[in-house]
mmCIF file of C-alpha atoms in Angstrom:
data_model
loop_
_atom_site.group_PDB
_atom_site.id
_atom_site.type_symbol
_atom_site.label_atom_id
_atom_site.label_comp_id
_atom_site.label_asym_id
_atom_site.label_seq_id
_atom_site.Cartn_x
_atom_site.Cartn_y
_atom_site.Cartn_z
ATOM 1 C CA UNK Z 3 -73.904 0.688 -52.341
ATOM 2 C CA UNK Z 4 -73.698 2.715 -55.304
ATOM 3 C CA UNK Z 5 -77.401 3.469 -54.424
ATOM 4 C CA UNK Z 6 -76.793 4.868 -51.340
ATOM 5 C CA UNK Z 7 -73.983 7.021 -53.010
ATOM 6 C CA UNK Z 8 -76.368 8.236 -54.816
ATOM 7 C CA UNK Z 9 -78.880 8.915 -52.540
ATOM 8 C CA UNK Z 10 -75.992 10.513 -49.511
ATOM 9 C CA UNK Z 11 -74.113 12.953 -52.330
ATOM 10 C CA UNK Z 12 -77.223 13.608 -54.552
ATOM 11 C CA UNK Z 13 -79.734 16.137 -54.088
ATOM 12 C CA UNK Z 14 -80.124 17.459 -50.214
ATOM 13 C CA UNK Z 15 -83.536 15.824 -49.829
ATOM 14 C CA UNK Z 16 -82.288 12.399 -51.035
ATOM 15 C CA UNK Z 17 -79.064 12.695 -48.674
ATOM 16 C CA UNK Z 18 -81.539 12.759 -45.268
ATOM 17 C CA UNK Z 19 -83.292 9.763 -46.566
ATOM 18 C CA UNK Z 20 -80.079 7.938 -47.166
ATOM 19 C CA UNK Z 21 -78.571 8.487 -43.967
ATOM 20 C CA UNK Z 22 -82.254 7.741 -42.191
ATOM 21 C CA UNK Z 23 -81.992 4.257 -44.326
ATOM 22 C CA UNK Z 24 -78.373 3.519 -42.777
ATOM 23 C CA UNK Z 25 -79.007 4.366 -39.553
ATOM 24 C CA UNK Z 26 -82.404 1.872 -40.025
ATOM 25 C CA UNK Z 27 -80.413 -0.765 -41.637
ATOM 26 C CA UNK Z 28 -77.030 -1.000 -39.734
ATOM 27 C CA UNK Z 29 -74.693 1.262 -37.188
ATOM 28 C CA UNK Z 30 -72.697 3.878 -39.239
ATOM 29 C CA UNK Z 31 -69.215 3.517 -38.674
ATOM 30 C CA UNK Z 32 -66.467 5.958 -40.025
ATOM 31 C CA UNK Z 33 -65.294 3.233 -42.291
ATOM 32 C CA UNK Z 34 -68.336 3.174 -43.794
ATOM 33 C CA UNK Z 35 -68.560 6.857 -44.178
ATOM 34 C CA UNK Z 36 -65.134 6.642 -45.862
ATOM 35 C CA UNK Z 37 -65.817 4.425 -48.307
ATOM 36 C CA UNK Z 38 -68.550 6.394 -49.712
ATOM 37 C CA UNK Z 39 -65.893 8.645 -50.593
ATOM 38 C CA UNK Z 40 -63.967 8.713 -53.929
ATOM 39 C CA UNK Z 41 -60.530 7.776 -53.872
ATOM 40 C CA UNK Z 42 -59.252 11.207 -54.986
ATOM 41 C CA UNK Z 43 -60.614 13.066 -52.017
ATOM 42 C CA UNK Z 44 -58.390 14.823 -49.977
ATOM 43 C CA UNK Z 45 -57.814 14.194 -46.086
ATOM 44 C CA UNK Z 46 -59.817 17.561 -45.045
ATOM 45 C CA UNK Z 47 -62.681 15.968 -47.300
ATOM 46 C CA UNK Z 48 -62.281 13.043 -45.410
ATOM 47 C CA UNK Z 49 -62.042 15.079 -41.784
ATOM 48 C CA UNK Z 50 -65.519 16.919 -42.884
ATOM 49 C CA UNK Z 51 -67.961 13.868 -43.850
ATOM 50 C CA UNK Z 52 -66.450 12.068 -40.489
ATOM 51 C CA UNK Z 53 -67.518 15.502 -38.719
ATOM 52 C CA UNK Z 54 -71.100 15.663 -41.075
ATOM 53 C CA UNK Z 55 -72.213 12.178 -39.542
ATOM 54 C CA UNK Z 56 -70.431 11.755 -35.993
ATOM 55 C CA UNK Z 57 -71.366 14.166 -33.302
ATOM 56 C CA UNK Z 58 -69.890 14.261 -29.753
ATOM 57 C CA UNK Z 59 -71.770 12.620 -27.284
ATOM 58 C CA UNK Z 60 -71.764 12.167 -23.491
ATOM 59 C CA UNK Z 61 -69.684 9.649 -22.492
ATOM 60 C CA UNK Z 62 -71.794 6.810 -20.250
ATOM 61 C CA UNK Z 63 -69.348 4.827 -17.724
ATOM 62 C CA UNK Z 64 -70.675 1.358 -17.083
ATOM 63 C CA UNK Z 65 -72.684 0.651 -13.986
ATOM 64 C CA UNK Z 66 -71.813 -2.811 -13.745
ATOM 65 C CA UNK Z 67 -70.190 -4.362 -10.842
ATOM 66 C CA UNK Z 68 -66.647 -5.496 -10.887
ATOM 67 C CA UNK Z 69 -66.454 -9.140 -11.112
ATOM 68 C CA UNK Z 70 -62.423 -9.352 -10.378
ATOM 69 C CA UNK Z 71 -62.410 -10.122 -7.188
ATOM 70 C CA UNK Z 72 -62.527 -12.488 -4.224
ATOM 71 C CA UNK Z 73 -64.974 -15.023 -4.013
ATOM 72 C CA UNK Z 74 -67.471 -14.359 -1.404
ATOM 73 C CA UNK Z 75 -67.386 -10.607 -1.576
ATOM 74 C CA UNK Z 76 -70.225 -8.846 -3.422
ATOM 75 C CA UNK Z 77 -67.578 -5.879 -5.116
ATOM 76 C CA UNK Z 78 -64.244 -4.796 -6.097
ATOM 77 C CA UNK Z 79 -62.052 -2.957 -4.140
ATOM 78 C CA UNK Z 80 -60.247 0.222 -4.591
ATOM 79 C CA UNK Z 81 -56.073 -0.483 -4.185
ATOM 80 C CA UNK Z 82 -55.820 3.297 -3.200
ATOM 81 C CA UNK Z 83 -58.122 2.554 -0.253
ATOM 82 C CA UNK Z 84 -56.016 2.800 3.312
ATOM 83 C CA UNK Z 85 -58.358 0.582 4.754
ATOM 84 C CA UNK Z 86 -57.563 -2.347 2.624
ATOM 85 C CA UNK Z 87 -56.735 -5.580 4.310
ATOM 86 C CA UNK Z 88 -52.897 -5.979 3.053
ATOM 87 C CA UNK Z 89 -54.077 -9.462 1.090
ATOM 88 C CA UNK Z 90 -55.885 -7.425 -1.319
ATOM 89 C CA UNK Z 91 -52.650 -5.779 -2.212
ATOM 90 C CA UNK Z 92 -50.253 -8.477 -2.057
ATOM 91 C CA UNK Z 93 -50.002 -11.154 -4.638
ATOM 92 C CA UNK Z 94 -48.062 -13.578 -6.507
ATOM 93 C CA UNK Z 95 -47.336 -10.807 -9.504
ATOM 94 C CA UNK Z 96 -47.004 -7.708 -6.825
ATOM 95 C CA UNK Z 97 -43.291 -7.265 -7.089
ATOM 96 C CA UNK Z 98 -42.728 -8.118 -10.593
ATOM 97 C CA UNK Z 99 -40.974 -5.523 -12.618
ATOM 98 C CA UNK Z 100 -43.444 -5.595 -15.131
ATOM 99 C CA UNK Z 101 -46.421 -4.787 -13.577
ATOM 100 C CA UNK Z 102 -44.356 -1.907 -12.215
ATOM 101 C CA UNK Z 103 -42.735 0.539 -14.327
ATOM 102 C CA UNK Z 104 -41.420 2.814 -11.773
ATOM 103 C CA UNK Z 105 -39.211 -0.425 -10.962
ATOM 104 C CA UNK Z 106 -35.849 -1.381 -12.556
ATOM 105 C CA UNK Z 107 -36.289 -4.250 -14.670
ATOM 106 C CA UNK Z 108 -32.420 -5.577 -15.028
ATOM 107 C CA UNK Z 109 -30.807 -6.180 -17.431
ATOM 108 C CA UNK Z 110 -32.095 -7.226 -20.884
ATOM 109 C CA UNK Z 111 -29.820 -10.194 -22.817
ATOM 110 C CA UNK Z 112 -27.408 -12.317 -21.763
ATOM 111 C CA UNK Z 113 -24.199 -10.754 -19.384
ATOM 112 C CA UNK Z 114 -20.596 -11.502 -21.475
ATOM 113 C CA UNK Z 115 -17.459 -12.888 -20.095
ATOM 114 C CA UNK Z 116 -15.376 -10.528 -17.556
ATOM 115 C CA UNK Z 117 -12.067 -9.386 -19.202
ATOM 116 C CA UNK Z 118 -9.111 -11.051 -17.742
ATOM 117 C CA UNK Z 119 -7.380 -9.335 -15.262
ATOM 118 C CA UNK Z 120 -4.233 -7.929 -17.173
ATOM 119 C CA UNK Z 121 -0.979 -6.309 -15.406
ATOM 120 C CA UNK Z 122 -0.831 -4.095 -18.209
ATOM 121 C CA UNK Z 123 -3.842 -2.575 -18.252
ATOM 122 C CA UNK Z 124 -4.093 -1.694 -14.526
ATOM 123 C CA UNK Z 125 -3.971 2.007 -14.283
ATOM 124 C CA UNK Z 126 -2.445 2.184 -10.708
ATOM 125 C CA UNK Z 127 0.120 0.044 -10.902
ATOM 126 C CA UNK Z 128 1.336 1.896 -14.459
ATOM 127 C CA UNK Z 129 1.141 4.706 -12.951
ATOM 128 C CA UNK Z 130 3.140 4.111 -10.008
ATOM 129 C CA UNK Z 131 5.595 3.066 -11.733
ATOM 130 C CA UNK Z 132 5.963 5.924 -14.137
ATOM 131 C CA UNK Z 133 6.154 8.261 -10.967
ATOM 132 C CA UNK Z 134 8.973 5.850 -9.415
ATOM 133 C CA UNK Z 135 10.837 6.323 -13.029
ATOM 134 C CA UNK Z 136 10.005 10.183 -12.961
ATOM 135 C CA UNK Z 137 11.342 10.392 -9.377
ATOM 136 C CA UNK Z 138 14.256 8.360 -9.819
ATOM 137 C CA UNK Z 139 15.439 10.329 -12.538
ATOM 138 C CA UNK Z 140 15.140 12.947 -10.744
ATOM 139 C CA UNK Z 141 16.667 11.917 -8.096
ATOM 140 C CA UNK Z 142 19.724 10.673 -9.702
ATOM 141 C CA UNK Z 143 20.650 13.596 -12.194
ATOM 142 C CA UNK Z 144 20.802 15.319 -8.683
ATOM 143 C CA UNK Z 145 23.509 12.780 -7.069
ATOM 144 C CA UNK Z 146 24.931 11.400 -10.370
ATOM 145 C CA UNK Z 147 28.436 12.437 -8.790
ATOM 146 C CA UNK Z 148 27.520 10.585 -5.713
ATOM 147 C CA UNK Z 149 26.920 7.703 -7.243
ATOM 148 C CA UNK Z 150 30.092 7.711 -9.549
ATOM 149 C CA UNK Z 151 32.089 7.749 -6.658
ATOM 150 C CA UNK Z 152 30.159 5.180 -4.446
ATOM 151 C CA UNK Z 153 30.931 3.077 -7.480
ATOM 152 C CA UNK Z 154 34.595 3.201 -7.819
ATOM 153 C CA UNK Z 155 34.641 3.176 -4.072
ATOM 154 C CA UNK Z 156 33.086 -0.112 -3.525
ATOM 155 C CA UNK Z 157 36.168 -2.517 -5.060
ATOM 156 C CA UNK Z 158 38.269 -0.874 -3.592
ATOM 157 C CA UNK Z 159 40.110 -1.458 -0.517
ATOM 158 C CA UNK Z 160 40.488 1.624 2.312
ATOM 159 C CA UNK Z 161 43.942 1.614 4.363
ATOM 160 C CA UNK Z 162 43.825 1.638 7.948
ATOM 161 C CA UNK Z 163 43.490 5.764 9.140
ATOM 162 C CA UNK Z 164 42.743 7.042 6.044
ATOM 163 C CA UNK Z 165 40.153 9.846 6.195
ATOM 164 C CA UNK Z 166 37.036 9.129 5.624
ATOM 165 C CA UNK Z 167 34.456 10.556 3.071
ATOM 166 C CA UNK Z 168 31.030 11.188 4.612
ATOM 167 C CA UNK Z 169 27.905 11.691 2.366
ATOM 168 C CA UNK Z 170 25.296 14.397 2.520
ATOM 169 C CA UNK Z 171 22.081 15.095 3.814
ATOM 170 C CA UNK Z 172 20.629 14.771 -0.063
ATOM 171 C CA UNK Z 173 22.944 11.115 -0.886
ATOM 172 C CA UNK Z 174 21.328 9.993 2.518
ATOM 173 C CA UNK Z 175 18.022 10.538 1.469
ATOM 174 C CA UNK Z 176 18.973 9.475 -2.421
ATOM 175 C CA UNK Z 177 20.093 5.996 -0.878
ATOM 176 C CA UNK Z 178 17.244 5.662 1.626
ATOM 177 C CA UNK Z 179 15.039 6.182 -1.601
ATOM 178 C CA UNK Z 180 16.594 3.056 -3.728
ATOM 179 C CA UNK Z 181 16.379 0.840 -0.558
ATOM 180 C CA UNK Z 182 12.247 2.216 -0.248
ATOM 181 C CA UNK Z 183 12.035 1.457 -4.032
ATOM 182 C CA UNK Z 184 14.043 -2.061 -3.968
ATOM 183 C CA UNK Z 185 11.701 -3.045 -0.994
ATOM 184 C CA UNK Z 186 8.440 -2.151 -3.281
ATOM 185 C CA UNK Z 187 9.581 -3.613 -6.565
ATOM 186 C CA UNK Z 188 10.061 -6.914 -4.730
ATOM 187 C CA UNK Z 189 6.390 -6.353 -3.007
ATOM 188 C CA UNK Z 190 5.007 -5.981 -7.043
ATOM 189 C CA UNK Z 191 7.103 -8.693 -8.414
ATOM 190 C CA UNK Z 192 6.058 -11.221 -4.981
ATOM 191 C CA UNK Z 193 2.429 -9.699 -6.155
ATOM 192 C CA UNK Z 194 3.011 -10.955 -9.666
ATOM 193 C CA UNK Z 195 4.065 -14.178 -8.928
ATOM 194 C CA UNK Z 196 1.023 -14.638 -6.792
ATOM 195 C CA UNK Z 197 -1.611 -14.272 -9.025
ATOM 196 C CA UNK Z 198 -0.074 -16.552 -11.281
ATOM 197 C CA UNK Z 199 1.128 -19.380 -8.728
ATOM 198 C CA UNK Z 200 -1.190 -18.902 -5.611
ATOM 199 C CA UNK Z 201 -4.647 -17.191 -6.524
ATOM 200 C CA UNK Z 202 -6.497 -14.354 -8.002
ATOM 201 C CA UNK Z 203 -8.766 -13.509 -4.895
ATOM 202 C CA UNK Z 204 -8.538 -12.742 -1.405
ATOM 203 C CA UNK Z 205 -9.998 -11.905 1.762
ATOM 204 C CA UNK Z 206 -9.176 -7.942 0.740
ATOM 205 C CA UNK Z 207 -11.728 -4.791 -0.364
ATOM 206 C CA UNK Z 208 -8.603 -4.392 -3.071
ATOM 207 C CA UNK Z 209 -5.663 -6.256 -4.553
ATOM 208 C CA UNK Z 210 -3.931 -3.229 -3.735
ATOM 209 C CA UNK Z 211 -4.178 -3.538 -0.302
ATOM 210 C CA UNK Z 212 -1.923 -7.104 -1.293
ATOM 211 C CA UNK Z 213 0.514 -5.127 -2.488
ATOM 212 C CA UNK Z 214 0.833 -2.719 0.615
ATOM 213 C CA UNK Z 215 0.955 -5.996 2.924
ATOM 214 C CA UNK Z 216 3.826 -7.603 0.810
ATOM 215 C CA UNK Z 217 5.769 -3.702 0.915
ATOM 216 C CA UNK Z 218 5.561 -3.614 4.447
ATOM 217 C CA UNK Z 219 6.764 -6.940 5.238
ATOM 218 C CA UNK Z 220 9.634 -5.800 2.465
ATOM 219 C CA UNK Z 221 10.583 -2.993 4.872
ATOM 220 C CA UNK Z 222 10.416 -5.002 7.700
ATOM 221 C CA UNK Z 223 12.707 -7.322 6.284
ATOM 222 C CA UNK Z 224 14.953 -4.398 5.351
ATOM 223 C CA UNK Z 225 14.584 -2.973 8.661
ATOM 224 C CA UNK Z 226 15.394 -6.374 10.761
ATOM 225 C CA UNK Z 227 18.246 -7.465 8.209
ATOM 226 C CA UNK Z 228 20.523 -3.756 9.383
ATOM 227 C CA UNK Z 229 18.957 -4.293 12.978
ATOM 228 C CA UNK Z 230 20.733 -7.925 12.998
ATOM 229 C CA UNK Z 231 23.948 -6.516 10.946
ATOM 230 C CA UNK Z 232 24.359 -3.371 13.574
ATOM 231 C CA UNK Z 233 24.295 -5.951 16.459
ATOM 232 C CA UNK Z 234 26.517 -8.747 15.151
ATOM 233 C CA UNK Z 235 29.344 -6.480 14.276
ATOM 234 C CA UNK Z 236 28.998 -3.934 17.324
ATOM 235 C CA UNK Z 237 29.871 -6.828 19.557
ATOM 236 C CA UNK Z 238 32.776 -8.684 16.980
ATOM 237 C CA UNK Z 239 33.868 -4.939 15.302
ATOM 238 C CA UNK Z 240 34.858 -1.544 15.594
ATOM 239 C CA UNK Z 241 32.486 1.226 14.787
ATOM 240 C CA UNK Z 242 34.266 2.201 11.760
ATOM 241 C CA UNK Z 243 34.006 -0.753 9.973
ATOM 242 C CA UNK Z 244 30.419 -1.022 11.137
ATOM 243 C CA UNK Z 245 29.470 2.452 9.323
ATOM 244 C CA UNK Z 246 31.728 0.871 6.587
ATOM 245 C CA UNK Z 247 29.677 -2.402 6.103
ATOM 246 C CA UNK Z 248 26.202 -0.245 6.418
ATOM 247 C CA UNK Z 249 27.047 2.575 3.794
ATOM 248 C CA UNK Z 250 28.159 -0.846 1.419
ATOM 249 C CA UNK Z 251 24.744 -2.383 2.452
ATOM 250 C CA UNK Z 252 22.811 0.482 1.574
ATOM 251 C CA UNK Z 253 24.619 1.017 -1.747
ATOM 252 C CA UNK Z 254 24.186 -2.889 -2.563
ATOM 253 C CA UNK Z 255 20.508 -3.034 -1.921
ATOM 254 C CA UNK Z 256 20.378 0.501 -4.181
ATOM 255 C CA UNK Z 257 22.067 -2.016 -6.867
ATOM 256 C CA UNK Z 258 19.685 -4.268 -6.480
ATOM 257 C CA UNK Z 259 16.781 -1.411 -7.216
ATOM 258 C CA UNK Z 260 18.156 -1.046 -10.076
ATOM 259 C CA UNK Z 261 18.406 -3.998 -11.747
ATOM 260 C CA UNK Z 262 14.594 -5.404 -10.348
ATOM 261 C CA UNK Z 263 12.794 -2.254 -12.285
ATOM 262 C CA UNK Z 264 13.855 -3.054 -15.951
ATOM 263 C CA UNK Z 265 12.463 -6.894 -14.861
ATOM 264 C CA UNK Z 266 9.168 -5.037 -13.085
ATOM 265 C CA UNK Z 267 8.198 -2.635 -16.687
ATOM 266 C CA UNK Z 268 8.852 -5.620 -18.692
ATOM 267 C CA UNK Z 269 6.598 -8.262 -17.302
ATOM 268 C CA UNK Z 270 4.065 -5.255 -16.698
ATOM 269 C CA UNK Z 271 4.373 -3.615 -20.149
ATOM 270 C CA UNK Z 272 5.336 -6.900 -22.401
ATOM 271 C CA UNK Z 273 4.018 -9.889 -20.273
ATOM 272 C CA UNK Z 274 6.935 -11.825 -20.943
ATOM 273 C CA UNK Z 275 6.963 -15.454 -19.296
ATOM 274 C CA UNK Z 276 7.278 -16.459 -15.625
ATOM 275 C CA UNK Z 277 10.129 -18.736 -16.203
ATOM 276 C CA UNK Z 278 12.460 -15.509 -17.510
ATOM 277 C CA UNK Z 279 11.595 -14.008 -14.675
ATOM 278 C CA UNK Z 280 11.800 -16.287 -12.036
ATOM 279 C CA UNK Z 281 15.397 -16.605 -13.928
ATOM 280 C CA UNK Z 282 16.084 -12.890 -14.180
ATOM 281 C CA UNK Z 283 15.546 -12.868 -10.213
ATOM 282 C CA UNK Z 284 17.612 -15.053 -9.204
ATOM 283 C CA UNK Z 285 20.127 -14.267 -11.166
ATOM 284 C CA UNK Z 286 20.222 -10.961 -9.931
ATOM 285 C CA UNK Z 287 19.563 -12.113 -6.189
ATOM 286 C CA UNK Z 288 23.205 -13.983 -6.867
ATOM 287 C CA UNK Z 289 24.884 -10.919 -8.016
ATOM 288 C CA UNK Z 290 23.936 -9.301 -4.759
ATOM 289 C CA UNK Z 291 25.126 -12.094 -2.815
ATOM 290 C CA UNK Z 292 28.374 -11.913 -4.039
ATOM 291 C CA UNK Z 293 28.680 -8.573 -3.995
ATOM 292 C CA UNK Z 294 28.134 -8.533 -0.151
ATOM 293 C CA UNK Z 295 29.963 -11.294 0.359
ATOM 294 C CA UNK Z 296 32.765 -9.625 -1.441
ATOM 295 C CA UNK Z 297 32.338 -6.463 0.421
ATOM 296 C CA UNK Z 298 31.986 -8.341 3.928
ATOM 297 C CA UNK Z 299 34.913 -10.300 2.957
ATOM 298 C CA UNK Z 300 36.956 -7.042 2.175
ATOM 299 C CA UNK Z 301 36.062 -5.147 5.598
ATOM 300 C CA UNK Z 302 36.120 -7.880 8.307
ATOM 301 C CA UNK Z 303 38.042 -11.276 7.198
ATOM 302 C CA UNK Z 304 40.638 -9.801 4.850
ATOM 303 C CA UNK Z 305 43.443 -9.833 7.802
ATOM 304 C CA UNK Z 306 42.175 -12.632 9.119
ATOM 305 C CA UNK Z 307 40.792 -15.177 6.557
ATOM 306 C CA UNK Z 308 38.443 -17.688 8.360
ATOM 307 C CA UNK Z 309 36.673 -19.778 6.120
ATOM 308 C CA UNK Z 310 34.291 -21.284 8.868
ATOM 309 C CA UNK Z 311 33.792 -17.917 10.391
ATOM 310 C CA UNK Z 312 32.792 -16.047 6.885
ATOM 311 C CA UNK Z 313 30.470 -18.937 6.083
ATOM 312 C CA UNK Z 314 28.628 -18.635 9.555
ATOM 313 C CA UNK Z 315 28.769 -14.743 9.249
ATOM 314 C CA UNK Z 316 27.150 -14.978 5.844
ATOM 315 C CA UNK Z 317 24.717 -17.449 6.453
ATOM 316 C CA UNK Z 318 23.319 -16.335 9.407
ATOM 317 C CA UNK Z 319 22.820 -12.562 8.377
ATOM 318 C CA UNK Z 320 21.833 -13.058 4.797
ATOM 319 C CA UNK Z 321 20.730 -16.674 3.617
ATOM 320 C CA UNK Z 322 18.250 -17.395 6.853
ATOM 321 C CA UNK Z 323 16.598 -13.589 6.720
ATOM 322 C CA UNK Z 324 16.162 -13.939 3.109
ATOM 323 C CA UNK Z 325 14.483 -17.954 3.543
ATOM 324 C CA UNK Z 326 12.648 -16.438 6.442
ATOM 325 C CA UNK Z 327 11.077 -13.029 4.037
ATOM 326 C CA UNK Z 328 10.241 -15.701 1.672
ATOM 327 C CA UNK Z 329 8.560 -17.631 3.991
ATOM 328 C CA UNK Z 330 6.183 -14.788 5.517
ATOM 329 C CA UNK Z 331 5.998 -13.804 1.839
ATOM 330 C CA UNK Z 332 4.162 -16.885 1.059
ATOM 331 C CA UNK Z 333 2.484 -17.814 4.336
ATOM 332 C CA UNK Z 334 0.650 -13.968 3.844
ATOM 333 C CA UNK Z 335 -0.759 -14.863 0.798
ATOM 334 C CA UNK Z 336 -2.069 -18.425 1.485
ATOM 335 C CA UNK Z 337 -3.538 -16.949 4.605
ATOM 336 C CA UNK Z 338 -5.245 -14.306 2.504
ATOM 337 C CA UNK Z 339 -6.415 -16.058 -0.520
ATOM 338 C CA UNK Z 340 -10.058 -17.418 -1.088
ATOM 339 C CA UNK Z 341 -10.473 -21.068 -1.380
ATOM 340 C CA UNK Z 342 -13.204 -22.371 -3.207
#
């Protein structure tokens, strides 16, 4: 080797006759060529002896047949050809994701578990209830005087022919309000207690579409319960006390708003357990039961106290609706939940 050195980087004459000797002896590769370099020499030193002893040369395809292919045909096939029988192009591989890169591949690794639906971190149902807080602000700094009054009203007892006080266009609407917001607070409590008693899916594009079905079968409810009460004391009352029981109803199902929304921001904000609030409801379903059973008591059977009568009353026009809601309230959501 360090002959040929010698005989490459000598004199000019010498360096012909070494590179005829290589090129007798073995193929010249650029490795070779590098090596006869010292170790010091630069890359353009390097870039010129590769240029010195390689020369561009035309570039000879092979004119071999293609072997890859069927047996009993003499040649290979071009794929672009339109001609093509369609089992030249089809194969086992043909759809695979690798041998196509224009193709997704999916997705690399192993998927994680789902997060857990959470109450709390449902961005609809927050929200909705910030805008029923916003609005019933609102709406209350406007009729706070309304409201004051309605209050002190309530225990007490009117004399016969004393005038009386008729509310607004604005307290209609305020009270018509608390009765649309008590009806969908018990829709998003009935929704909470069914994902953690009945199910978590359903036959539904959304769970909020759950939520809609359980508010309108609230207002139904709502809607049937006055229908019955308007009826029933038509035909055994005078008008008077009629428009006396309804204003009380709609003021007592306003109460009832309002002490279902602290339960609803708690269990959505601070998960707190089912058993609290399956005993925070009924406790407050109580206090409204005695409340209008108080205030029915006062306006029909205080002249004439009939124990049988006020039982029947009562029972008919508030314990059977309220068995019956329940009922359609649970019947909807068996119906619509997903059995596995």
């Amino acid at each position: 080797m360090a002959l040929q050195q010698e005989s490459v980087f000598g004199q000019e004459g010498g360096g012909v006759q070494g590179d005829s000797a290589v090129h007798h002896h073995t193929v010249l590769t650029p490795k070779m060529v590098l090596s006869w370099l010292p170790k010091s020499a630069t890359p353009a030193q390097q870039d010129s002896a590769i240029q010195a002893h390689f020369k561009p040369s035309e570039i000879r395809w092979s004119s071999r047949p293609d072997t890859l292919h069927l047996p009993g045909h003499d040649k290979g096939h071009n794929m672009m050809d339109v001609n093509l029988p369609q089992y030249y192009r089809e194969g086992f591989f043909s759809k695979d994701s690798l041998f196509h890169p224009e193709l997704p591949g999916g997705r690399y690794g192993v998927p994680g578990d789902p997060v857990p639906y959470s109450v709390q971190h449902d961005n609809v149902i927050v929200s909705l209830l910030l805008l029923l807080f916003v609005l019933a602000t609102i709406a209350f700094s406007n009729t706070r005087n309304f409201v004051v009054r309605q209050t002190k009203n309530f225990f007490n007892t009117n004399r016969e022919g004393l005038t009386e006080i008729t509310e607004t266009a604005v307290e209609i609407r305020f009270q018509t309000f608390l009765a649309f917001l008590n009806c969908l607070l018990l829709a998003i409590l009935f929704y909470f207690y069914t994902l953690h008693f009945i199910g978590e899916t359903f036959l539904l594009d959304s769970q909020y579409h759950l939520i809609a079905i359980f508010l309108g079968i609230s207002v139904v409810y709502f809607l049937v319960k006055s229908l019955l009460y308007t009826i029933v004391n038509m035909v055994f009352f005078d008008g008077k006390k009629n428009r006396q029981w309804m204003r009380s109803f709609l003021y007592i199902s306003s109460v009832e708003g309002a002490l279902l929304f602290p339960l609803v921001v708690i269990w959505t904000f601070f998960n707190i357990s089912i058993r609290n609030a399956v005993i925070y409801v009924l406790i407050v379903l109580a206090i409204v039961k005695i409340l209008e059973l108080f205030k029915c008591f006062l306006i029909f059977f205080r002249q004439n106290v009939v124990k049988l009568q006020i039982i029947l009353y009562f029972c008919t026009l508030e314990i059977i609706p309220l068995l019956l809601f329940w009922g359609a309230l649970v019947f909807t959501a068996n119906s619509l939940k997903i059995n596995f």
